[in-house]
């Protein structure tokens, strides 16, 4: 994985935590990749922070030369891809 952004999708009170993940060049999405990503992330997350869904994206909307993910734009893009 290169970079990811995590957003809430859905109506307030019923949001689903979704992670948009940008993979390193040469890494392909395979069966079990979602589980591997979650297993790597789980030790640092509280139960409410764990993504219910992982979406592999071609690019992440960023600012500051890629240093910060634009969450509102990511949320919009992931909502449209449902």
mmCIF file of C-alpha atoms in Angstrom:
data_model
loop_
_atom_site.group_PDB
_atom_site.id
_atom_site.type_symbol
_atom_site.label_atom_id
_atom_site.label_comp_id
_atom_site.label_asym_id
_atom_site.label_seq_id
_atom_site.Cartn_x
_atom_site.Cartn_y
_atom_site.Cartn_z
ATOM 1 C CA UNK A 1 0.000 0.000 0.000
ATOM 2 C CA UNK A 2 1.217 3.505 -0.721
ATOM 3 C CA UNK A 3 -1.422 5.706 0.863
ATOM 4 C CA UNK A 4 -4.965 5.587 2.145
ATOM 5 C CA UNK A 5 -7.776 7.819 3.263
ATOM 6 C CA UNK A 6 -10.645 6.843 5.535
ATOM 7 C CA UNK A 7 -14.087 8.447 5.462
ATOM 8 C CA UNK A 8 -17.601 7.840 6.705
ATOM 9 C CA UNK A 9 -20.240 7.136 4.091
ATOM 10 C CA UNK A 10 -23.984 7.186 4.561
ATOM 11 C CA UNK A 11 -26.413 9.110 6.687
ATOM 12 C CA UNK A 12 -25.325 10.473 10.095
ATOM 13 C CA UNK A 13 -25.885 7.836 12.741
ATOM 14 C CA UNK A 14 -25.699 5.046 10.162
ATOM 15 C CA UNK A 15 -22.349 5.723 8.559
ATOM 16 C CA UNK A 16 -20.045 3.025 7.288
ATOM 17 C CA UNK A 17 -16.294 3.520 7.691
ATOM 18 C CA UNK A 18 -14.673 3.086 4.262
ATOM 19 C CA UNK A 19 -10.961 3.142 3.409
ATOM 20 C CA UNK A 20 -9.787 4.229 -0.036
ATOM 21 C CA UNK A 21 -6.431 2.508 -0.622
ATOM 22 C CA UNK A 22 -3.871 3.377 -3.274
ATOM 23 C CA UNK A 23 -1.576 0.423 -3.994
ATOM 24 C CA UNK A 24 2.101 0.577 -4.898
ATOM 25 C CA UNK A 25 2.808 0.127 -8.604
ATOM 26 C CA UNK A 26 3.116 -3.569 -9.379
ATOM 27 C CA UNK A 27 0.834 -4.710 -6.553
ATOM 28 C CA UNK A 28 -2.505 -6.006 -7.728
ATOM 29 C CA UNK A 29 -5.693 -6.438 -5.763
ATOM 30 C CA UNK A 30 -6.046 -10.132 -5.006
ATOM 31 C CA UNK A 31 -8.344 -12.229 -2.887
ATOM 32 C CA UNK A 32 -7.336 -11.752 0.722
ATOM 33 C CA UNK A 33 -5.734 -8.336 0.211
ATOM 34 C CA UNK A 34 -8.540 -6.609 2.140
ATOM 35 C CA UNK A 35 -7.965 -8.946 5.075
ATOM 36 C CA UNK A 36 -4.191 -8.364 4.966
ATOM 37 C CA UNK A 37 -4.704 -4.593 5.004
ATOM 38 C CA UNK A 38 -7.105 -4.830 7.943
ATOM 39 C CA UNK A 39 -4.793 -7.169 9.856
ATOM 40 C CA UNK A 40 -1.940 -4.685 9.458
ATOM 41 C CA UNK A 41 -4.091 -1.746 10.576
ATOM 42 C CA UNK A 42 -6.104 -3.303 13.428
ATOM 43 C CA UNK A 43 -3.522 -2.951 16.230
ATOM 44 C CA UNK A 44 -3.644 0.848 15.962
ATOM 45 C CA UNK A 45 -7.414 1.288 15.617
ATOM 46 C CA UNK A 46 -10.309 1.478 18.042
ATOM 47 C CA UNK A 47 -13.386 -0.596 17.190
ATOM 48 C CA UNK A 48 -15.215 2.432 15.749
ATOM 49 C CA UNK A 49 -12.274 3.250 13.460
ATOM 50 C CA UNK A 50 -12.073 -0.147 11.727
ATOM 51 C CA UNK A 51 -13.156 0.116 8.067
ATOM 52 C CA UNK A 52 -16.151 -2.008 7.127
ATOM 53 C CA UNK A 53 -15.156 -1.737 3.483
ATOM 54 C CA UNK A 54 -11.890 -1.264 1.617
ATOM 55 C CA UNK A 55 -11.926 0.221 -1.877
ATOM 56 C CA UNK A 56 -8.835 0.061 -4.081
ATOM 57 C CA UNK A 57 -8.532 3.394 -5.910
ATOM 58 C CA UNK A 58 -6.440 4.519 -8.890
ATOM 59 C CA UNK A 59 -5.628 7.826 -7.214
ATOM 60 C CA UNK A 60 -6.314 9.702 -4.012
ATOM 61 C CA UNK A 61 -7.289 13.367 -3.999
ATOM 62 C CA UNK A 62 -4.466 15.079 -2.133
ATOM 63 C CA UNK A 63 -2.991 18.484 -1.360
ATOM 64 C CA UNK A 64 0.430 19.607 -0.209
ATOM 65 C CA UNK A 65 2.222 17.482 -2.783
ATOM 66 C CA UNK A 66 0.418 14.321 -1.731
ATOM 67 C CA UNK A 67 0.991 14.822 1.999
ATOM 68 C CA UNK A 68 -2.680 15.148 2.948
ATOM 69 C CA UNK A 69 -5.768 13.366 1.624
ATOM 70 C CA UNK A 70 -8.742 15.604 0.817
ATOM 71 C CA UNK A 71 -11.364 13.699 2.768
ATOM 72 C CA UNK A 72 -14.384 15.561 1.399
ATOM 73 C CA UNK A 73 -13.337 14.823 -2.190
ATOM 74 C CA UNK A 74 -12.562 11.191 -1.336
ATOM 75 C CA UNK A 75 -15.948 10.870 0.346
ATOM 76 C CA UNK A 76 -17.631 12.238 -2.784
ATOM 77 C CA UNK A 77 -15.741 9.857 -5.090
ATOM 78 C CA UNK A 78 -16.396 6.802 -2.937
ATOM 79 C CA UNK A 79 -20.089 7.704 -2.623
ATOM 80 C CA UNK A 80 -20.370 7.863 -6.398
ATOM 81 C CA UNK A 81 -18.674 4.460 -6.833
ATOM 82 C CA UNK A 82 -21.155 2.549 -4.658
#
